């Protein structure tokens, strides 16, 4: 193979490697979904709509799932002092997996005035896939415990998934679909987002590294070829 052909082949191989890396990007789709809640409270039924955001970040063999509310969904006729209210929620799994997972969070870190929408801190939990494929995450029942009472808020209809992840089962595809018991703190700290933009950026960087490595190899071959001609 001539020098020019070797250089062209090396550059083509590097470009193909970069393309293969980008094509291997995992599927992750996330969107904010408006959820219409019907709440059963100690003082009667109430309704509210809150945009729900669910994010996933890879964590060991599973994913750290974080659920965020952009608006309050209920209120209290009396002030709730600091630490008086503790929230938790379920997330319905669909697609390749099924069942539900639970997300939890810390109690309120500041007093909530009476008759004021209760802002829910971020709730999080760990999801470990039991099946491989695309799994959807949809807002489920919100539970608020405060002053010895319990309020439950249930979506009036299927709001649709807030997150879709392409996952691989930790055990290599074991059967079984119900996932529960996820736990975590509602510290509000932002987790790295699992989404198409983040994957594209990271994998694009890797693809660029592969291309640079190919270019470096081509440059080395060029200098070696020139040195060999000079000696002759």
PDB file of C-alpha atoms in Angstrom:
ATOM      1  CA  UNK A   1       0.000   0.000   0.000  1.00  0.00           C
ATOM      2  CA  UNK A   2       1.379   3.427  -0.973  1.00  0.00           C
ATOM      3  CA  UNK A   3       2.078   6.144   1.599  1.00  0.00           C
ATOM      4  CA  UNK A   4      -0.922   8.229   0.493  1.00  0.00           C
ATOM      5  CA  UNK A   5      -3.255   5.236   0.621  1.00  0.00           C
ATOM      6  CA  UNK A   6      -2.037   4.320   4.129  1.00  0.00           C
ATOM      7  CA  UNK A   7      -2.643   7.886   5.354  1.00  0.00           C
ATOM      8  CA  UNK A   8      -6.140   8.013   3.822  1.00  0.00           C
ATOM      9  CA  UNK A   9      -7.042   4.631   5.311  1.00  0.00           C
ATOM     10  CA  UNK A  10      -5.896   5.734   8.772  1.00  0.00           C
ATOM     11  CA  UNK A  11      -7.909   8.956   8.615  1.00  0.00           C
ATOM     12  CA  UNK A  12     -11.012   7.063   7.413  1.00  0.00           C
ATOM     13  CA  UNK A  13     -10.693   4.543  10.247  1.00  0.00           C
ATOM     14  CA  UNK A  14     -10.486   7.349  12.807  1.00  0.00           C
ATOM     15  CA  UNK A  15     -13.554   9.070  11.363  1.00  0.00           C
ATOM     16  CA  UNK A  16     -15.529   5.821  11.378  1.00  0.00           C
ATOM     17  CA  UNK A  17     -14.540   5.172  14.990  1.00  0.00           C
ATOM     18  CA  UNK A  18     -15.797   8.599  16.006  1.00  0.00           C
ATOM     19  CA  UNK A  19     -19.082   8.015  14.164  1.00  0.00           C
ATOM     20  CA  UNK A  20     -19.537   4.615  15.832  1.00  0.00           C
ATOM     21  CA  UNK A  21     -19.106   6.192  19.263  1.00  0.00           C
ATOM     22  CA  UNK A  22     -21.761   8.805  18.524  1.00  0.00           C
ATOM     23  CA  UNK A  23     -24.174   6.184  17.166  1.00  0.00           C
ATOM     24  CA  UNK A  24     -23.791   4.230  20.424  1.00  0.00           C
ATOM     25  CA  UNK A  25     -25.274   7.096  22.487  1.00  0.00           C
ATOM     26  CA  UNK A  26     -27.915   5.799  24.924  1.00  0.00           C
ATOM     27  CA  UNK A  27     -31.508   6.905  24.457  1.00  0.00           C
ATOM     28  CA  UNK A  28     -32.695   9.365  27.105  1.00  0.00           C
ATOM     29  CA  UNK A  29     -35.697  11.637  26.719  1.00  0.00           C
ATOM     30  CA  UNK A  30     -36.975  13.986  29.407  1.00  0.00           C
ATOM     31  CA  UNK A  31     -39.726  16.595  29.454  1.00  0.00           C
ATOM     32  CA  UNK A  32     -41.667  18.600  32.005  1.00  0.00           C
ATOM     33  CA  UNK A  33     -45.220  17.232  32.246  1.00  0.00           C
ATOM     34  CA  UNK A  34     -48.233  19.020  33.763  1.00  0.00           C
ATOM     35  CA  UNK A  35     -49.849  16.692  36.301  1.00  0.00           C
ATOM     36  CA  UNK A  36     -53.417  17.319  37.449  1.00  0.00           C
ATOM     37  CA  UNK A  37     -53.582  16.154  41.082  1.00  0.00           C
ATOM     38  CA  UNK A  38     -56.692  15.394  43.110  1.00  0.00           C
ATOM     39  CA  UNK A  39     -55.754  15.630  46.795  1.00  0.00           C
ATOM     40  CA  UNK A  40     -57.474  14.031  49.775  1.00  0.00           C
ATOM     41  CA  UNK A  41     -56.746  16.291  52.743  1.00  0.00           C
ATOM     42  CA  UNK A  42     -57.924  16.281  56.397  1.00  0.00           C
ATOM     43  CA  UNK A  43     -60.163  19.248  55.595  1.00  0.00           C
ATOM     44  CA  UNK A  44     -61.594  18.049  52.292  1.00  0.00           C
ATOM     45  CA  UNK A  45     -60.726  17.450  48.664  1.00  0.00           C
ATOM     46  CA  UNK A  46     -58.555  19.857  46.721  1.00  0.00           C
ATOM     47  CA  UNK A  47     -57.102  19.901  43.215  1.00  0.00           C
ATOM     48  CA  UNK A  48     -54.010  21.444  41.719  1.00  0.00           C
ATOM     49  CA  UNK A  49     -51.849  21.241  38.621  1.00  0.00           C
ATOM     50  CA  UNK A  50     -48.066  21.116  38.921  1.00  0.00           C
ATOM     51  CA  UNK A  51     -45.400  20.699  36.239  1.00  0.00           C
ATOM     52  CA  UNK A  52     -43.325  17.612  37.114  1.00  0.00           C
ATOM     53  CA  UNK A  53     -39.727  17.061  36.063  1.00  0.00           C
ATOM     54  CA  UNK A  54     -37.990  13.682  36.462  1.00  0.00           C
ATOM     55  CA  UNK A  55     -34.268  13.263  35.857  1.00  0.00           C
ATOM     56  CA  UNK A  56     -31.996  10.222  35.907  1.00  0.00           C
ATOM     57  CA  UNK A  57     -28.263  10.045  36.639  1.00  0.00           C
ATOM     58  CA  UNK A  58     -26.218   6.839  36.319  1.00  0.00           C
ATOM     59  CA  UNK A  59     -25.171   5.558  39.745  1.00  0.00           C
ATOM     60  CA  UNK A  60     -23.315   2.248  39.968  1.00  0.00           C
ATOM     61  CA  UNK A  61     -25.486  -0.538  38.552  1.00  0.00           C
ATOM     62  CA  UNK A  62     -28.583   1.668  38.663  1.00  0.00           C
ATOM     63  CA  UNK A  63     -29.829   5.222  38.297  1.00  0.00           C
ATOM     64  CA  UNK A  64     -30.447   8.007  40.765  1.00  0.00           C
ATOM     65  CA  UNK A  65     -33.942   9.268  39.959  1.00  0.00           C
ATOM     66  CA  UNK A  66     -34.956  12.771  41.051  1.00  0.00           C
ATOM     67  CA  UNK A  67     -38.516  14.107  40.898  1.00  0.00           C
ATOM     68  CA  UNK A  68     -39.133  17.862  41.048  1.00  0.00           C
ATOM     69  CA  UNK A  69     -42.312  19.931  41.504  1.00  0.00           C
ATOM     70  CA  UNK A  70     -42.428  23.403  40.008  1.00  0.00           C
ATOM     71  CA  UNK A  71     -45.587  24.400  41.889  1.00  0.00           C
ATOM     72  CA  UNK A  72     -47.183  23.558  45.224  1.00  0.00           C
ATOM     73  CA  UNK A  73     -50.042  21.049  45.125  1.00  0.00           C
ATOM     74  CA  UNK A  74     -51.789  21.471  48.481  1.00  0.00           C
ATOM     75  CA  UNK A  75     -51.999  23.821  51.465  1.00  0.00           C
ATOM     76  CA  UNK A  76     -52.551  23.730  55.216  1.00  0.00           C
ATOM     77  CA  UNK A  77     -55.093  25.779  57.215  1.00  0.00           C
ATOM     78  CA  UNK A  78     -52.414  26.258  59.894  1.00  0.00           C
ATOM     79  CA  UNK A  79     -48.753  27.122  59.698  1.00  0.00           C
ATOM     80  CA  UNK A  80     -46.388  24.175  59.301  1.00  0.00           C
ATOM     81  CA  UNK A  81     -43.250  24.780  61.308  1.00  0.00           C
ATOM     82  CA  UNK A  82     -39.790  23.839  60.137  1.00  0.00           C
ATOM     83  CA  UNK A  83     -39.504  20.041  59.804  1.00  0.00           C
ATOM     84  CA  UNK A  84     -43.256  19.474  60.274  1.00  0.00           C
ATOM     85  CA  UNK A  85     -43.969  18.183  56.751  1.00  0.00           C
ATOM     86  CA  UNK A  86     -42.428  15.080  55.143  1.00  0.00           C
ATOM     87  CA  UNK A  87     -43.174  14.170  51.501  1.00  0.00           C
ATOM     88  CA  UNK A  88     -42.780  11.002  49.455  1.00  0.00           C
ATOM     89  CA  UNK A  89     -44.072   9.848  46.087  1.00  0.00           C
ATOM     90  CA  UNK A  90     -44.321   6.901  43.765  1.00  0.00           C
ATOM     91  CA  UNK A  91     -43.183   6.780  40.156  1.00  0.00           C
ATOM     92  CA  UNK A  92     -44.840   4.330  37.760  1.00  0.00           C
ATOM     93  CA  UNK A  93     -42.462   2.327  35.579  1.00  0.00           C
ATOM     94  CA  UNK A  94     -43.427   1.334  32.054  1.00  0.00           C
ATOM     95  CA  UNK A  95     -41.978   0.028  28.840  1.00  0.00           C
ATOM     96  CA  UNK A  96     -39.443  -2.738  29.390  1.00  0.00           C
ATOM     97  CA  UNK A  97     -39.997  -2.687  33.154  1.00  0.00           C
ATOM     98  CA  UNK A  98     -43.095  -2.328  35.321  1.00  0.00           C
ATOM     99  CA  UNK A  99     -44.371  -1.687  38.815  1.00  0.00           C
ATOM    100  CA  UNK A 100     -43.463   1.371  40.846  1.00  0.00           C
ATOM    101  CA  UNK A 101     -40.517   2.887  42.665  1.00  0.00           C
ATOM    102  CA  UNK A 102     -40.585   5.207  45.680  1.00  0.00           C
ATOM    103  CA  UNK A 103     -38.814   8.532  45.996  1.00  0.00           C
ATOM    104  CA  UNK A 104     -38.433  10.366  49.295  1.00  0.00           C
ATOM    105  CA  UNK A 105     -37.072  13.647  50.548  1.00  0.00           C
ATOM    106  CA  UNK A 106     -36.212  15.708  53.580  1.00  0.00           C
ATOM    107  CA  UNK A 107     -38.751  17.557  55.700  1.00  0.00           C
ATOM    108  CA  UNK A 108     -39.433  21.225  54.971  1.00  0.00           C
ATOM    109  CA  UNK A 109     -36.413  23.345  55.904  1.00  0.00           C
ATOM    110  CA  UNK A 110     -38.470  26.485  56.574  1.00  0.00           C
ATOM    111  CA  UNK A 111     -41.895  27.263  58.034  1.00  0.00           C
ATOM    112  CA  UNK A 112     -44.834  27.147  55.584  1.00  0.00           C
ATOM    113  CA  UNK A 113     -47.469  29.848  56.237  1.00  0.00           C
ATOM    114  CA  UNK A 114     -51.113  28.871  56.573  1.00  0.00           C
ATOM    115  CA  UNK A 115     -53.189  28.653  53.369  1.00  0.00           C
ATOM    116  CA  UNK A 116     -50.055  28.770  51.243  1.00  0.00           C
ATOM    117  CA  UNK A 117     -49.285  26.180  48.529  1.00  0.00           C
ATOM    118  CA  UNK A 118     -46.887  23.616  49.961  1.00  0.00           C
ATOM    119  CA  UNK A 119     -43.679  23.563  47.934  1.00  0.00           C
ATOM    120  CA  UNK A 120     -42.350  20.019  47.718  1.00  0.00           C
ATOM    121  CA  UNK A 121     -38.581  19.615  47.872  1.00  0.00           C
ATOM    122  CA  UNK A 122     -36.913  17.379  45.304  1.00  0.00           C
ATOM    123  CA  UNK A 123     -37.553  13.700  45.998  1.00  0.00           C
ATOM    124  CA  UNK A 124     -35.072  11.022  44.970  1.00  0.00           C
ATOM    125  CA  UNK A 125     -34.502   7.290  44.991  1.00  0.00           C
ATOM    126  CA  UNK A 126     -32.394   4.599  43.329  1.00  0.00           C
ATOM    127  CA  UNK A 127     -33.736   2.564  40.430  1.00  0.00           C
ATOM    128  CA  UNK A 128     -31.937  -0.688  39.567  1.00  0.00           C
ATOM    129  CA  UNK A 129     -33.120  -2.127  36.232  1.00  0.00           C
ATOM    130  CA  UNK A 130     -34.373  -5.706  36.282  1.00  0.00           C
ATOM    131  CA  UNK A 131     -34.929  -5.767  32.543  1.00  0.00           C
ATOM    132  CA  UNK A 132     -33.052  -4.213  29.635  1.00  0.00           C
ATOM    133  CA  UNK A 133     -34.656  -1.798  27.176  1.00  0.00           C
ATOM    134  CA  UNK A 134     -36.523   1.499  27.226  1.00  0.00           C
ATOM    135  CA  UNK A 135     -38.118   2.250  30.594  1.00  0.00           C
ATOM    136  CA  UNK A 136     -40.540   5.123  31.190  1.00  0.00           C
ATOM    137  CA  UNK A 137     -40.975   7.046  34.449  1.00  0.00           C
ATOM    138  CA  UNK A 138     -44.377   8.644  35.144  1.00  0.00           C
ATOM    139  CA  UNK A 139     -45.493  10.687  38.152  1.00  0.00           C
ATOM    140  CA  UNK A 140     -47.603   8.677  40.600  1.00  0.00           C
ATOM    141  CA  UNK A 141     -49.138   9.324  44.025  1.00  0.00           C
ATOM    142  CA  UNK A 142     -47.728  12.093  46.231  1.00  0.00           C
ATOM    143  CA  UNK A 143     -48.016  11.601  50.006  1.00  0.00           C
ATOM    144  CA  UNK A 144     -47.607  14.463  52.485  1.00  0.00           C
ATOM    145  CA  UNK A 145     -47.405  13.758  56.210  1.00  0.00           C
ATOM    146  CA  UNK A 146     -47.722  16.725  58.563  1.00  0.00           C
ATOM    147  CA  UNK A 147     -48.836  17.273  62.171  1.00  0.00           C
ATOM    148  CA  UNK A 148     -50.047  13.696  62.503  1.00  0.00           C
ATOM    149  CA  UNK A 149     -52.174  13.835  59.345  1.00  0.00           C
ATOM    150  CA  UNK A 150     -51.732  12.369  55.869  1.00  0.00           C
ATOM    151  CA  UNK A 151     -52.627  13.974  52.546  1.00  0.00           C
ATOM    152  CA  UNK A 152     -52.541  11.949  49.335  1.00  0.00           C
ATOM    153  CA  UNK A 153     -52.535  13.515  45.881  1.00  0.00           C
ATOM    154  CA  UNK A 154     -53.309  11.252  42.929  1.00  0.00           C
ATOM    155  CA  UNK A 155     -53.088  12.149  39.218  1.00  0.00           C
ATOM    156  CA  UNK A 156     -56.632  12.331  37.826  1.00  0.00           C
ATOM    157  CA  UNK A 157     -55.475  10.687  34.584  1.00  0.00           C
ATOM    158  CA  UNK A 158     -52.306   9.257  33.097  1.00  0.00           C
ATOM    159  CA  UNK A 159     -50.097  12.337  32.613  1.00  0.00           C
ATOM    160  CA  UNK A 160     -47.605  10.491  30.415  1.00  0.00           C
ATOM    161  CA  UNK A 161     -43.930   9.849  31.200  1.00  0.00           C
ATOM    162  CA  UNK A 162     -41.608  12.634  32.281  1.00  0.00           C
ATOM    163  CA  UNK A 163     -38.517  10.520  31.552  1.00  0.00           C
ATOM    164  CA  UNK A 164     -37.540   7.662  29.237  1.00  0.00           C
ATOM    165  CA  UNK A 165     -34.255   5.819  29.728  1.00  0.00           C
ATOM    166  CA  UNK A 166     -32.594   3.074  27.699  1.00  0.00           C
ATOM    167  CA  UNK A 167     -31.299   0.811  30.493  1.00  0.00           C
ATOM    168  CA  UNK A 168     -29.372  -2.433  30.869  1.00  0.00           C
ATOM    169  CA  UNK A 169     -30.348  -4.898  33.569  1.00  0.00           C
ATOM    170  CA  UNK A 170     -27.735  -5.065  36.317  1.00  0.00           C
ATOM    171  CA  UNK A 171     -28.009  -8.857  36.507  1.00  0.00           C
ATOM    172  CA  UNK A 172     -27.807  -9.310  32.748  1.00  0.00           C
ATOM    173  CA  UNK A 173     -31.529  -9.528  32.110  1.00  0.00           C
ATOM    174  CA  UNK A 174     -33.061 -11.266  35.115  1.00  0.00           C
ATOM    175  CA  UNK A 175     -36.829 -11.622  35.057  1.00  0.00           C
ATOM    176  CA  UNK A 176     -39.132  -9.635  37.312  1.00  0.00           C
ATOM    177  CA  UNK A 177     -40.445  -6.122  36.893  1.00  0.00           C
ATOM    178  CA  UNK A 178     -41.442  -4.585  40.214  1.00  0.00           C
ATOM    179  CA  UNK A 179     -38.951  -2.094  41.591  1.00  0.00           C
ATOM    180  CA  UNK A 180     -39.518  -0.355  44.909  1.00  0.00           C
ATOM    181  CA  UNK A 181     -38.003   1.002  48.040  1.00  0.00           C
ATOM    182  CA  UNK A 182     -35.842   3.648  46.476  1.00  0.00           C
ATOM    183  CA  UNK A 183     -34.713   6.199  49.032  1.00  0.00           C
ATOM    184  CA  UNK A 184     -32.747   9.417  49.149  1.00  0.00           C
ATOM    185  CA  UNK A 185     -32.635  12.918  50.557  1.00  0.00           C
ATOM    186  CA  UNK A 186     -34.509  15.928  49.252  1.00  0.00           C
ATOM    187  CA  UNK A 187     -31.524  18.218  49.567  1.00  0.00           C
ATOM    188  CA  UNK A 188     -32.340  19.963  46.312  1.00  0.00           C
ATOM    189  CA  UNK A 189     -28.806  19.446  45.021  1.00  0.00           C
ATOM    190  CA  UNK A 190     -28.864  19.234  41.251  1.00  0.00           C
ATOM    191  CA  UNK A 191     -27.859  15.894  39.832  1.00  0.00           C
ATOM    192  CA  UNK A 192     -26.125  15.437  36.496  1.00  0.00           C
ATOM    193  CA  UNK A 193     -28.904  15.205  33.934  1.00  0.00           C
ATOM    194  CA  UNK A 194     -29.227  12.098  31.827  1.00  0.00           C
ATOM    195  CA  UNK A 195     -30.396  13.371  28.494  1.00  0.00           C
ATOM    196  CA  UNK A 196     -29.608  13.477  24.808  1.00  0.00           C
ATOM    197  CA  UNK A 197     -27.683  16.750  24.972  1.00  0.00           C
ATOM    198  CA  UNK A 198     -25.358  15.576  27.747  1.00  0.00           C
ATOM    199  CA  UNK A 199     -24.747  12.256  25.990  1.00  0.00           C
ATOM    200  CA  UNK A 200     -24.046  13.959  22.679  1.00  0.00           C
ATOM    201  CA  UNK A 201     -21.559  16.370  24.241  1.00  0.00           C
ATOM    202  CA  UNK A 202     -19.695  13.668  26.136  1.00  0.00           C
ATOM    203  CA  UNK A 203     -19.612  11.221  23.267  1.00  0.00           C
ATOM    204  CA  UNK A 204     -18.783  13.951  20.769  1.00  0.00           C
ATOM    205  CA  UNK A 205     -15.745  14.779  22.886  1.00  0.00           C
ATOM    206  CA  UNK A 206     -14.733  11.123  22.853  1.00  0.00           C
ATOM    207  CA  UNK A 207     -15.220  10.966  19.094  1.00  0.00           C
ATOM    208  CA  UNK A 208     -13.037  14.070  18.715  1.00  0.00           C
ATOM    209  CA  UNK A 209     -10.342  12.385  20.791  1.00  0.00           C
ATOM    210  CA  UNK A 210     -10.415   9.407  18.449  1.00  0.00           C
ATOM    211  CA  UNK A 211     -10.079  11.712  15.445  1.00  0.00           C
ATOM    212  CA  UNK A 212      -7.155  13.552  17.012  1.00  0.00           C
ATOM    213  CA  UNK A 213      -5.471  10.238  17.731  1.00  0.00           C
ATOM    214  CA  UNK A 214      -5.872   9.301  14.056  1.00  0.00           C
ATOM    215  CA  UNK A 215      -4.437  12.628  12.941  1.00  0.00           C
ATOM    216  CA  UNK A 216      -1.451  12.179  15.249  1.00  0.00           C
ATOM    217  CA  UNK A 217      -0.834   8.750  13.735  1.00  0.00           C
ATOM    218  CA  UNK A 218      -0.987  10.177  10.225  1.00  0.00           C
ATOM    219  CA  UNK A 219       1.506  12.920  11.150  1.00  0.00           C
ATOM    220  CA  UNK A 220       3.911  10.329  12.612  1.00  0.00           C
ATOM    221  CA  UNK A 221       3.718   8.288   9.405  1.00  0.00           C
ATOM    222  CA  UNK A 222       4.379  11.422   7.324  1.00  0.00           C
ATOM    223  CA  UNK A 223       7.520  12.334   9.271  1.00  0.00           C
ATOM    224  CA  UNK A 224       8.748   8.759   9.211  1.00  0.00           C
ATOM    225  CA  UNK A 225       8.245   8.567   5.444  1.00  0.00           C
ATOM    226  CA  UNK A 226      10.054  11.878   4.894  1.00  0.00           C
ATOM    227  CA  UNK A 227      12.947  10.753   7.095  1.00  0.00           C
ATOM    228  CA  UNK A 228      13.279   7.513   5.172  1.00  0.00           C
ATOM    229  CA  UNK A 229      13.412   9.386   1.838  1.00  0.00           C
ATOM    230  CA  UNK A 230      16.052  11.760   3.208  1.00  0.00           C
ATOM    231  CA  UNK A 231      18.308   8.850   4.198  1.00  0.00           C
ATOM    232  CA  UNK A 232      18.028   7.443   0.683  1.00  0.00           C
TER     233      UNK A 232
END
